[in-house]
Amino acid sequence: MPGETDELLAEVVTECLEHIDQMENLLLALEGNAQEIDPEVINSIFRSAHSIKGVTGFCGLNNIKELAHVFENVLNAYRQGQLTPNAGSVDIMLKANDFLKTMLINAAESESFDIDPMVRNLAGILEPGADATSVLVPEKLTFLSDSTGRFTFTVDEAMLQDRISRGHHLYILRLDLVRDAPVEKRTPIELVNHILSLGEMHETAFELDLVHVDEEAIRATVPLAVLFSSLIDSSMVAGALAVPAQDVDHLESLEPGAAIPLARAVPEQVVLPPTRPTPPPARESKATAAPPITPERPTASTPRASVASVPSSPVAAAPSPQAPPKKATAVPVQPPKPPAPPEPPRVQEPPRESAPEYGPPDGEPGPVVEAVKTPSTVVQNFLRVNVSLLDNLMNLAGELVLGRNQLLQTAGTINSSSLTPVAQRIDLITSELQAQIMQTRMQELAGVFNKFPRLVRDLSRSLGKKVDLKIEGQEVELDKTIIEALGDPLVHIVRNSMDHGIERPETRRAAGKPEMGTLEVRAYHEAGQVNIEIRDDGAGIDISRLKDKALRMGLISPMEAQTMSAQQALELIFKPGLSTAETVSDVSGRGVGMDVVRSNLERLGGILDLQSEKGKGTNTRIKLPLTMAIIPCLIVRLGKGERYAVPQINLTELVRVRSAEVGERIERIGGAEVLRLRGNLLPLVRLGEVLRTEGFFRDPITNELKKDRRQNIADRRAGESDEAADQYRIRRSGQDRRQSTSPLNILVLSAGDLEYGLIVDELEDTEEIVVKPLGRHLKEIPSYAGATIMGDGRVAPILDVPGLAQQAELGRKKDVAQKTAQSRAKEEMAARKDMEKVLVFNHGPQELFAVPIPLVARIERIDAGRIETAMGHLSVQYRGSSLRLIMLDRHLPLTPFPTVQKVFVIVFEVAGHEIGICASTLVDERLVPFDLDVHTHQRLGVMGSMIIDHKTVLVLDIFELVGLEEPRWLQDVTKPEKPATAPKVLLVEDSEFFLKKVAGYLKDSGFEVVLAMNGREGLEKLEKNKIDIVLTDIEMPVMNGIEMVRQIRANPKYAGMRILALSSLAGDDDIQRGIAAGVDKYLIKLDRGALIDALMEPYV
Amino acid sequence: MTEPTGRSQTAQELVTFHLDHDLYGVEVEQVVEVNRDLIWTPIPGAAPYVRGAANLRGHIVTIVDLRKILDYDERPEDLAKTVIIVNSRDELVGILVDRIADVVEADRSLIESAPRNMPQTQARCLSGVLKIEGGLISLLDLNAALD
């Protein structure tokens, strides 16, 4: 069976590696608890080593077998109490274990490894100074032959005597790998495992000459004999092993001649009619050094059924003192029980699996079924299945769930009495099936956790630290995919704790802590999720050092460093490039860690939460879903429209705020809405808003669809986008109290340390949904974690709870005080695009107005008494001429101008005339995003309104005010003589507000206007249209004005094109850059007169 | 979709379709199917040319508006929703077009490069131009157009 050999070898290796891992942990346990040795631990290691020896010998991996053998000898010495495990010897054992592992991993080359040094080391434990070879050869050897004489074993007699004295029965089993394995539907490895589960395999003998492949016969034979000892009674052993009874020799003692063929352990009542072939003659068995004799081979034709007909006389003739075979024949009706070990079980407990449990009959052929209910029914419940098969099943289950959902929906609408019950039944079965299939993919965390004892042991040695590792919850199960991906992140966290967390003993002592640090790794279930906690009682994370480092690396600004909360500072550890260790060690690496750890965990649908207290320790908590492919989600809706799935894992609770309570429970701090929930303030996010902020959003005030600027400036990623968002919130704040009169559905969501409320329009059911990946065009959107297909066949996006928080910039909302500080800082810095400096002043005490500072010529302070009235106009004598004044209450519905001693006069120059606006007090000079609400306070003379410091401020339109005050001044400006054909102006401006406003001026003045929102669009429009004049903003996304101007100037097609630039705050540098690029003239955005003049210039 | 044997090495079958009056072609090998009754869900936050995501027999397919990509005017409301499902970079993408036209057999040697004066937005998406009787077929470079 050449093809099978590789497969067999692979299985043997897998199997052995499992043992190796187990042995490693047990050895560590032995080391850690040297005072009180648990005999069961030694027994377990012994059994594992023994299995390795047996199984590898089976495959001709002799090096491994021999090393395992010596290994086992040491364990045997422990077991017998001849030696006591100590740190030194366990260390050697661990190294030997590692060596075995290496050899197993390279099984094919294992024969070329030099095991002698390792053997010598182990031998040194047994007998200091002894020669290695003496260990390999047991002191007293006995040769045993089986009853056919074809197989001979060389065994340690003392060891066998030991087993016999403990009530074990000694058997020689003749197996045939071909016959016994496939027929019983088990692989050779399972056969071996099965045997091992029932007892001990001492030696195997493999007779090459007997391997026989008959070309004509379909079957080949690969015979093999096993020297086996077990507590199982001779009457049951053949059945239990599911091998023909004549192939089991029962050795009653090691005396020469004592080995006799096993009784045909079959109850009398199942004896078949004598038509069956008679059994082969009782076979003589061989013992000691007698040369093997070869009696007649057992009739190959003897079918299994014939076993039943064989009388049990041979055993009866030589009854075993411990377990008379009579027992089996005498009480056949009695329900089978595990044979009671004749000695107290504490001496040697059989491996747990071997405790024979009797399941129901498993359909073994023939009448033996009744009597021989074998333990094999239990053991064989385990199958090795290819993972890809499970994956396929999982996918199919996913499709089935979709189908089920569709069926339920259809059944719901049809409402047929015959369909409904069927649908319900399918529903139940599908759920069950899905759960079961999911179960097949579940694995214990032990696979991951078992790495830790060794890791911690080695690390504590190399770092010179003392650490007590406590592991809990190894039995907790998770989806295979998750378990596999979990290993590296967890190891990283444990390494971090060991390296940066737990201090050296002397440091600990100095800090008044016990020298021995504690590292706890704990897994437990909570609310359908698995939590893993890694907690150390070490030094904790030094936040100030973390901040320093982040500051040095330019990850945060000094302002942020000052204002950030402790938890936010702790979050810095997840920024790429940060490592808190003072020296880079090979243990925790170079700080490429925690960010990768977190993103890896989040990819698994997990949440990483870090808590640390300086001097007290660090606690890392990971929340994981049980499985990834199918997740329970709450389906929500926006309006009557699209559905979104919210993973249940992130959902803590649902809150419905009744309309009557909205005003009371929803509050506003800064620009942020918060919900008062059990005394805490929960930041709120409106799903509709968050999603729309990425593209278009509906202005809640004007109800018009606006293009969000954030998308435009995303590439610049500077402060102004936040500022715009702030402004948007600020603007909303005045409105929402009126809006929020409908009840609110709030999903309380948690993501890491972040908790927020998501306001949705409608809640639907909870559904088990199948997670499907989004295509590459959609994958990058942070708001979504994937998509699913709903019962009606439509797609619904799955919301990414941390991603949404990120979109809503909740990081800042959490700490409102900090937010204010930050936005101040930004205000100071952000003297850039779309920001306009305005002068805020009072008319009456309550009435706030603002004017753009670039339009202000100067400000005067005059005595109120100097104001004169003439011809219905107000004016003041000033520097020898008369300055016209405007009292705003003359043109706007305001309270009368207060009686004050001194009046501030804000002077403007419009169409060649000076005019002053009267103000009672000047409030402030502010840099604000100039995106005005042009609807709420629409009126001639008012450009629009904005909210500054929670107060409505009206921005004046000086041009219009002048028009109201003195229309004649403007006549020649507003009604220009139209050229024969209206000049076509290309207006390039990214601010919606300015775009509209300026386009309005232009159209009023008879220009034809083509609009573009950025430089690139401008160039495209320029190509398509016949443009006479280009009027452009400078700071724009995608392509800025300077670049666009350069390209226009570079194109001979546009030679001589008149290009004017608009700027709200043109610094000299900007102007220089603009002129250099080819701008003809700079204009101030809101200076309507100057603008029109400049445009008309060529036509006048 | 299988190439009949005996066809010349230089022959290329094209699935052609219209945007306004312009004729475009994609290689038949890249086309999975033409679908007229897909229903897609808009995905807020996606690029403007992404119309949404649809379910095609259990796969999530991104639907893109080719008119937007190639800088045509806004799609007329009354157009039938004809979607060509193509395989691009190992995933399925649905391309919303105006009308599907014939499958055309083209001689590779007759394919010319796109005219130089074509706007960059369009030239970027084309692998060439093919003259046929009564017009031109612009050959769409799917991967370029969809990235």
Short mmCIF file of N, CA and C in Angstrom, two decimals, chain A residues 19-38 41-42 45 71 75 78 85-87 89-95 97-98 101 449-461 467-469 471 474:
data_model
loop_
_atom_site.label_atom_id
_atom_site.label_comp_id
_atom_site.label_asym_id
_atom_site.label_seq_id
_atom_site.Cartn_x
_atom_site.Cartn_y
_atom_site.Cartn_z
N HIS A 19 0.66 14.28 21.13
CA HIS A 19 1.21 13.73 22.38
C HIS A 19 2.35 14.59 22.89
N ILE A 20 3.18 15.01 21.96
CA ILE A 20 4.35 15.81 22.35
C ILE A 20 3.90 17.08 23.07
N ASP A 21 2.88 17.73 22.49
CA ASP A 21 2.39 18.96 23.12
C ASP A 21 1.86 18.68 24.51
N GLN A 22 1.14 17.60 24.61
CA GLN A 22 0.56 17.24 25.89
C GLN A 22 1.67 16.95 26.90
N MET A 23 2.68 16.21 26.43
CA MET A 23 3.78 15.86 27.31
C MET A 23 4.51 17.10 27.79
N GLU A 24 4.64 18.04 26.89
CA GLU A 24 5.34 19.26 27.26
C GLU A 24 4.63 19.96 28.42
N ASN A 25 3.34 20.08 28.28
CA ASN A 25 2.60 20.75 29.34
C ASN A 25 2.64 19.97 30.64
N LEU A 26 2.57 18.67 30.51
CA LEU A 26 2.59 17.85 31.73
C LEU A 26 3.96 17.92 32.39
N LEU A 27 4.99 17.93 31.58
CA LEU A 27 6.33 18.05 32.15
C LEU A 27 6.48 19.38 32.89
N LEU A 28 5.90 20.41 32.28
CA LEU A 28 5.96 21.72 32.94
C LEU A 28 5.20 21.68 34.25
N ALA A 29 4.10 20.97 34.24
CA ALA A 29 3.32 20.85 35.47
C ALA A 29 4.15 20.14 36.53
N LEU A 30 4.88 19.14 36.08
CA LEU A 30 5.72 18.37 36.97
C LEU A 30 6.79 19.28 37.58
N GLU A 31 7.34 20.08 36.72
CA GLU A 31 8.40 20.98 37.16
C GLU A 31 7.87 22.02 38.13
N GLY A 32 6.69 22.51 37.79
CA GLY A 32 6.12 23.58 38.60
C GLY A 32 5.65 23.10 39.96
N ASN A 33 5.48 21.83 40.10
CA ASN A 33 4.90 21.33 41.34
C ASN A 33 5.74 20.17 41.86
N ALA A 34 7.04 20.45 42.02
CA ALA A 34 7.96 19.37 42.33
C ALA A 34 7.75 18.77 43.72
N GLN A 35 7.16 19.56 44.62
CA GLN A 35 7.01 19.04 45.99
C GLN A 35 5.97 17.94 46.04
N GLU A 36 4.95 18.14 45.26
CA GLU A 36 3.84 17.21 45.38
C GLU A 36 3.55 16.62 44.01
N ILE A 37 4.20 15.54 43.75
CA ILE A 37 4.08 14.97 42.42
C ILE A 37 2.76 14.21 42.30
N ASP A 38 2.05 14.56 41.28
CA ASP A 38 0.79 13.87 41.03
C ASP A 38 1.11 12.63 40.19
N VAL A 41 -0.06 12.61 36.65
CA VAL A 41 0.67 13.39 35.66
C VAL A 41 1.75 12.51 35.03
N ILE A 42 2.50 11.83 35.90
CA ILE A 42 3.56 10.96 35.38
C ILE A 42 2.96 9.87 34.51
N ILE A 45 2.14 11.26 31.12
CA ILE A 45 3.30 11.45 30.25
C ILE A 45 3.78 10.09 29.76
N PHE A 71 13.11 7.67 26.96
CA PHE A 71 12.27 8.67 27.61
C PHE A 71 11.28 7.98 28.57
N LEU A 75 10.57 7.88 32.72
CA LEU A 75 9.25 8.06 33.32
C LEU A 75 8.88 6.86 34.18
N TYR A 78 10.38 7.25 37.43
CA TYR A 78 9.59 8.19 38.24
C TYR A 78 8.39 7.46 38.82
N PRO A 85 11.32 13.48 40.12
CA PRO A 85 11.57 14.52 39.13
C PRO A 85 12.11 15.78 39.80
N ASN A 86 13.09 16.35 39.24
CA ASN A 86 13.56 17.65 39.74
C ASN A 86 13.81 18.55 38.54
N ALA A 87 14.13 19.81 38.84
CA ALA A 87 14.25 20.78 37.75
C ALA A 87 15.24 20.31 36.69
N SER A 89 16.28 17.24 35.87
CA SER A 89 15.88 16.13 35.02
C SER A 89 14.72 16.52 34.11
N VAL A 90 13.82 17.36 34.65
CA VAL A 90 12.70 17.74 33.80
C VAL A 90 13.19 18.59 32.62
N ASP A 91 14.20 19.38 32.90
CA ASP A 91 14.76 20.17 31.81
C ASP A 91 15.27 19.28 30.69
N ILE A 92 15.99 18.22 31.09
CA ILE A 92 16.48 17.28 30.08
C ILE A 92 15.31 16.64 29.35
N MET A 93 14.30 16.30 30.14
CA MET A 93 13.12 15.68 29.52
C MET A 93 12.49 16.63 28.50
N LEU A 94 12.42 17.90 28.87
CA LEU A 94 11.82 18.86 27.95
C LEU A 94 12.63 18.95 26.66
N LYS A 95 13.94 18.94 26.85
CA LYS A 95 14.77 19.01 25.65
C LYS A 95 14.58 17.78 24.78
N ASN A 97 11.98 16.08 24.67
CA ASN A 97 10.66 16.24 24.07
C ASN A 97 10.75 17.11 22.82
N ASP A 98 11.50 18.20 22.93
CA ASP A 98 11.71 19.06 21.77
C ASP A 98 12.38 18.31 20.62
N LYS A 101 10.08 16.17 18.92
CA LYS A 101 9.21 16.99 18.09
C LYS A 101 9.90 17.30 16.75
N PHE A 449 -3.98 27.83 24.18
CA PHE A 449 -3.53 28.07 25.54
C PHE A 449 -2.35 27.17 25.93
N ASN A 450 -2.32 25.98 25.35
CA ASN A 450 -1.27 25.05 25.75
C ASN A 450 0.13 25.50 25.37
N LYS A 451 0.18 26.49 24.48
CA LYS A 451 1.51 27.00 24.14
C LYS A 451 2.07 27.83 25.29
N PHE A 452 1.19 28.35 26.12
CA PHE A 452 1.63 29.37 27.06
C PHE A 452 2.55 28.87 28.16
N PRO A 453 2.28 27.69 28.77
CA PRO A 453 3.17 27.28 29.86
C PRO A 453 4.63 27.27 29.42
N ARG A 454 4.87 26.72 28.25
CA ARG A 454 6.25 26.64 27.80
C ARG A 454 6.78 28.03 27.49
N LEU A 455 5.95 28.80 26.82
CA LEU A 455 6.36 30.16 26.45
C LEU A 455 6.73 30.95 27.70
N VAL A 456 5.86 30.88 28.70
CA VAL A 456 6.07 31.65 29.91
C VAL A 456 7.30 31.12 30.65
N ARG A 457 7.43 29.82 30.66
CA ARG A 457 8.59 29.24 31.35
C ARG A 457 9.88 29.72 30.70
N ASP A 458 9.95 29.60 29.37
CA ASP A 458 11.17 29.98 28.69
C ASP A 458 11.44 31.47 28.83
N LEU A 459 10.37 32.26 28.69
CA LEU A 459 10.55 33.70 28.79
C LEU A 459 10.98 34.10 30.19
N SER A 460 10.37 33.48 31.20
CA SER A 460 10.73 33.89 32.55
C SER A 460 12.18 33.55 32.83
N ARG A 461 12.64 32.47 32.25
CA ARG A 461 14.07 32.16 32.44
C ARG A 461 14.94 33.17 31.73
N VAL A 467 7.34 34.07 37.33
CA VAL A 467 5.95 34.26 36.92
C VAL A 467 5.14 33.00 37.22
N ASP A 468 3.99 33.25 37.80
CA ASP A 468 3.05 32.17 38.04
C ASP A 468 1.95 32.29 37.00
N LEU A 469 1.88 31.31 36.13
CA LEU A 469 0.90 31.37 35.04
C LEU A 469 -0.35 30.61 35.46
N ILE A 471 -3.96 29.37 34.00
CA ILE A 471 -4.77 29.26 32.79
C ILE A 471 -6.13 28.70 33.16
N GLN A 474 -9.60 26.47 29.18
CA GLN A 474 -9.07 25.85 27.96
C GLN A 474 -10.15 25.12 27.19
#
